[in-house]
Amino acid sequence: MEKTWRWFGKKDKITLEMLRQIGVEGIVTALHDVPLGQVWTREQIRDLREFIEARGLRWSVVESLPVTETIKYGGPDRDEQIETYKQSLRNLAAEGIHTVCYNFMPVLDWARTDLMHPNDDGTYNLYFSYSEFAYFDTYILKRVGAREEWAAFRFPDGVGEGRNVLAEADELARTMTPEKDHLLVENIVIKTQGFVSGNFKEGDEHPLELFHQLLDKYKGIGKEQLRANMKYFLEAIMPVCEECGINMCVHPDDPPIEILGLPRIVRTSEDIRWFLNAVPNPHNGLTFCAGSLSAGAYNDVVAMAREFAPRTHFVHLRSCHIFPNGDFTEASHLGGRANVVELCRIFSAEETRRQATSLPNDSSQGLLPFRVDHGKTMLGDETRGYNAGYSFLGRMFAMAQVQGVMAAI
Ligand code: DNO
């Protein structure tokens, strides 16, 4: 499989020269400076591609070409936005880039409550606490209906037994301070979204107001409507994907639960089966993010990999540990629920199968790109100002572990 790495562009403190030294072959990146909803021009794409190639690497995957909110909620300008999207796809293909990761999560991209959760061994991990998230929703965001929803919240079978998240949030409210509130907003809205989604930026003065405005757009939109909007989008772009040989791969919802009263539709096997069958075109595929999927207690990640490997165009290798109370953290890449070793076996076999039957129109030569995702923060990473979850030494350590697994397989 092709060893790739998420790189945040020329301003990333982790340079391409560093990545070559650790065995990276392909780069996963985006035009992070282009505002949401604007066409990515050929010139901009070429400039970045040449920058990458001049350093002995290739631009393998786009992560992400963002789907603007209006496409997700079906706003009046969605067709216009879909045309913009199609043009960016054509431009990417013309520059030789054929794998495009995106997501269909309303308002929030990935979410965590703690970005520096200390482990016993002195490293730090990302962490998701239900009570802190419920506190954010009910006390900071003060979303209408939040209290009722959290009162009715039930964990899936096997975890969180007897837990009353709303009562825990109320309890937490007694000890929270303005500083702690601020940190939670930073973690949920600014630091996790700022560098990936485009909806929120580092330095936004009123992130919560913006949040409410976005939430309002989804009033009355449930799971079925969001599904219909995803299908509409995919059907509209598939002709361009076929013509240009672009493989689209949707990123699962992270975490794979419905939050903030918003529907989330890429969480379970049933969801994935649904969107693959709704638009049964091989160019409509999946980013198999083992980490996101493993954060759902109902997801059997290995079984999902077996089922969905043929429609997977990009793999994210990481693994989560779910505590008995339902909270989760990111486990070692060799531990946790995801079983990265077995996943490597499944996806390597899939790659071999593809290479034997190489699809026409497929510039990747059947290579299946993977990247490690969300490393630990360790050995001084914490002082370098890297994006949350995207440390250097922690990710390098994970990458080395996975390279070892691949070699052994
Ligand atoms: C977080 C990432 C996501 C992912 C997007 C893809 O670390 O996995 O932000 O890149 O959801 O669109």
Short mmCIF file of N, CA and C in Angstrom, two decimals, residues 111-173:
data_model
loop_
_atom_site.label_atom_id
_atom_site.label_comp_id
_atom_site.label_asym_id
_atom_site.label_seq_id
_atom_site.Cartn_x
_atom_site.Cartn_y
_atom_site.Cartn_z
N ALA A 111 -14.87 15.74 16.31
CA ALA A 111 -15.03 16.38 17.62
C ALA A 111 -14.35 15.60 18.74
N ARG A 112 -13.63 16.35 19.59
CA ARG A 112 -13.06 15.79 20.81
C ARG A 112 -13.23 16.83 21.92
N THR A 113 -13.26 16.38 23.17
CA THR A 113 -13.37 17.36 24.26
C THR A 113 -12.01 17.70 24.87
N ASP A 114 -11.05 16.78 24.74
CA ASP A 114 -9.73 17.03 25.32
C ASP A 114 -8.67 16.67 24.28
N LEU A 115 -7.79 17.61 24.00
CA LEU A 115 -6.78 17.37 22.97
C LEU A 115 -5.44 17.00 23.59
N MET A 116 -5.37 17.10 24.91
CA MET A 116 -4.10 16.81 25.62
C MET A 116 -4.41 15.97 26.84
N HIS A 117 -4.98 14.83 26.61
CA HIS A 117 -5.35 13.95 27.72
C HIS A 117 -4.12 13.15 28.15
N PRO A 118 -3.66 13.35 29.40
CA PRO A 118 -2.40 12.70 29.79
C PRO A 118 -2.54 11.19 29.97
N ASN A 119 -1.59 10.44 29.45
CA ASN A 119 -1.52 8.99 29.68
C ASN A 119 -0.51 8.73 30.79
N ASP A 120 -0.57 7.54 31.36
CA ASP A 120 0.34 7.19 32.46
C ASP A 120 1.80 7.26 32.04
N ASP A 121 2.08 6.99 30.77
CA ASP A 121 3.49 6.93 30.34
C ASP A 121 4.08 8.29 29.98
N GLY A 122 3.30 9.37 30.20
CA GLY A 122 3.85 10.70 29.93
C GLY A 122 3.48 11.25 28.55
N THR A 123 2.83 10.44 27.71
CA THR A 123 2.38 10.94 26.41
C THR A 123 0.96 11.52 26.56
N TYR A 124 0.46 12.13 25.51
CA TYR A 124 -0.90 12.69 25.53
C TYR A 124 -1.71 12.15 24.36
N ASN A 125 -3.00 12.00 24.59
CA ASN A 125 -3.91 11.52 23.55
C ASN A 125 -5.09 12.45 23.41
N LEU A 126 -5.85 12.23 22.35
CA LEU A 126 -7.15 12.90 22.21
C LEU A 126 -8.18 12.10 23.01
N TYR A 127 -9.23 12.78 23.44
CA TYR A 127 -10.19 12.11 24.33
C TYR A 127 -11.58 12.71 24.09
N PHE A 128 -12.59 11.84 24.18
CA PHE A 128 -13.98 12.32 24.06
C PHE A 128 -14.75 11.94 25.31
N SER A 129 -15.19 12.97 26.05
CA SER A 129 -15.97 12.74 27.26
C SER A 129 -17.42 13.15 26.98
N TYR A 130 -18.35 12.23 27.18
CA TYR A 130 -19.76 12.54 26.93
C TYR A 130 -20.27 13.62 27.87
N SER A 131 -19.84 13.58 29.14
CA SER A 131 -20.38 14.59 30.06
C SER A 131 -19.88 15.98 29.68
N GLU A 132 -18.62 16.07 29.26
CA GLU A 132 -18.12 17.40 28.86
C GLU A 132 -18.80 17.88 27.59
N PHE A 133 -19.05 16.94 26.69
CA PHE A 133 -19.71 17.35 25.45
C PHE A 133 -21.15 17.81 25.74
N ALA A 134 -21.82 17.06 26.62
CA ALA A 134 -23.20 17.44 26.99
C ALA A 134 -23.21 18.78 27.74
N TYR A 135 -22.18 19.00 28.54
CA TYR A 135 -22.07 20.29 29.24
C TYR A 135 -21.91 21.42 28.22
N PHE A 136 -21.04 21.21 27.24
CA PHE A 136 -20.83 22.21 26.18
C PHE A 136 -22.17 22.52 25.50
N ASP A 137 -22.90 21.48 25.17
CA ASP A 137 -24.15 21.62 24.42
C ASP A 137 -25.21 22.35 25.25
N THR A 138 -25.32 21.97 26.54
CA THR A 138 -26.41 22.51 27.36
C THR A 138 -26.07 23.83 28.05
N TYR A 139 -24.83 23.96 28.50
CA TYR A 139 -24.47 25.16 29.28
C TYR A 139 -23.74 26.24 28.48
N ILE A 140 -22.95 25.84 27.50
CA ILE A 140 -22.19 26.86 26.76
C ILE A 140 -22.94 27.25 25.49
N LEU A 141 -23.28 26.25 24.70
CA LEU A 141 -24.01 26.53 23.46
C LEU A 141 -25.47 26.87 23.78
N LYS A 142 -25.98 26.28 24.83
CA LYS A 142 -27.39 26.47 25.26
C LYS A 142 -28.35 26.20 24.11
N ARG A 143 -28.13 25.10 23.45
CA ARG A 143 -28.94 24.75 22.29
C ARG A 143 -30.36 24.39 22.73
N VAL A 144 -31.33 24.93 22.03
CA VAL A 144 -32.72 24.61 22.35
C VAL A 144 -32.94 23.11 22.13
N GLY A 145 -33.51 22.46 23.11
CA GLY A 145 -33.80 21.02 22.98
C GLY A 145 -32.67 20.13 23.47
N ALA A 146 -31.52 20.74 23.78
CA ALA A 146 -30.37 19.92 24.17
C ALA A 146 -30.64 19.13 25.45
N ARG A 147 -31.22 19.77 26.43
CA ARG A 147 -31.45 19.07 27.72
C ARG A 147 -32.35 17.85 27.53
N GLU A 148 -33.40 18.03 26.74
CA GLU A 148 -34.33 16.92 26.51
C GLU A 148 -33.59 15.77 25.78
N GLU A 149 -32.77 16.15 24.81
CA GLU A 149 -32.08 15.09 24.05
C GLU A 149 -31.09 14.34 24.92
N TRP A 150 -30.35 15.06 25.75
CA TRP A 150 -29.38 14.36 26.60
C TRP A 150 -30.10 13.53 27.67
N ALA A 151 -31.26 14.01 28.10
CA ALA A 151 -32.01 13.22 29.09
C ALA A 151 -32.44 11.88 28.48
N ALA A 152 -32.68 11.90 27.18
CA ALA A 152 -33.15 10.67 26.52
C ALA A 152 -31.98 9.85 25.95
N PHE A 153 -30.77 10.37 26.06
CA PHE A 153 -29.61 9.72 25.42
C PHE A 153 -29.35 8.33 26.00
N ARG A 154 -29.15 7.35 25.13
CA ARG A 154 -28.82 5.99 25.58
C ARG A 154 -27.56 5.53 24.87
N PHE A 155 -26.66 4.93 25.63
CA PHE A 155 -25.46 4.36 25.03
C PHE A 155 -25.82 3.05 24.32
N PRO A 156 -25.02 2.65 23.33
CA PRO A 156 -25.30 1.36 22.72
C PRO A 156 -25.03 0.23 23.71
N ASP A 157 -25.57 -0.94 23.43
CA ASP A 157 -25.40 -2.09 24.33
C ASP A 157 -23.93 -2.31 24.66
N GLY A 158 -23.68 -2.63 25.90
CA GLY A 158 -22.33 -3.03 26.28
C GLY A 158 -21.49 -1.93 26.90
N VAL A 159 -21.85 -0.68 26.71
CA VAL A 159 -21.08 0.40 27.37
C VAL A 159 -22.03 1.39 28.04
N GLY A 160 -21.45 2.14 28.96
CA GLY A 160 -22.18 3.25 29.57
C GLY A 160 -23.42 2.86 30.35
N GLU A 161 -23.43 1.62 30.82
CA GLU A 161 -24.62 1.13 31.52
C GLU A 161 -24.96 2.00 32.75
N GLY A 162 -26.20 2.40 32.85
CA GLY A 162 -26.67 3.15 34.02
C GLY A 162 -26.20 4.60 34.05
N ARG A 163 -25.57 5.05 33.00
CA ARG A 163 -25.01 6.40 33.04
C ARG A 163 -26.08 7.44 32.71
N ASN A 164 -26.08 8.54 33.44
CA ASN A 164 -27.00 9.63 33.15
C ASN A 164 -26.15 10.85 32.79
N VAL A 165 -25.96 11.03 31.49
CA VAL A 165 -25.02 12.06 31.02
C VAL A 165 -25.49 13.46 31.39
N LEU A 166 -26.80 13.67 31.35
CA LEU A 166 -27.29 15.02 31.68
C LEU A 166 -27.00 15.35 33.15
N ALA A 167 -27.22 14.37 34.03
CA ALA A 167 -26.93 14.61 35.45
C ALA A 167 -25.43 14.90 35.63
N GLU A 168 -24.61 14.19 34.88
CA GLU A 168 -23.15 14.43 34.98
C GLU A 168 -22.81 15.84 34.49
N ALA A 169 -23.48 16.28 33.43
CA ALA A 169 -23.21 17.64 32.92
C ALA A 169 -23.62 18.67 33.97
N ASP A 170 -24.74 18.44 34.62
CA ASP A 170 -25.20 19.36 35.67
C ASP A 170 -24.19 19.40 36.82
N GLU A 171 -23.66 18.25 37.14
CA GLU A 171 -22.68 18.15 38.20
C GLU A 171 -21.40 18.92 37.81
N LEU A 172 -21.03 18.73 36.59
CA LEU A 172 -19.82 19.40 36.07
C LEU A 172 -19.98 20.92 36.14
N ALA A 173 -21.21 21.37 35.89
CA ALA A 173 -21.48 22.81 35.86
C ALA A 173 -21.10 23.48 37.18
#
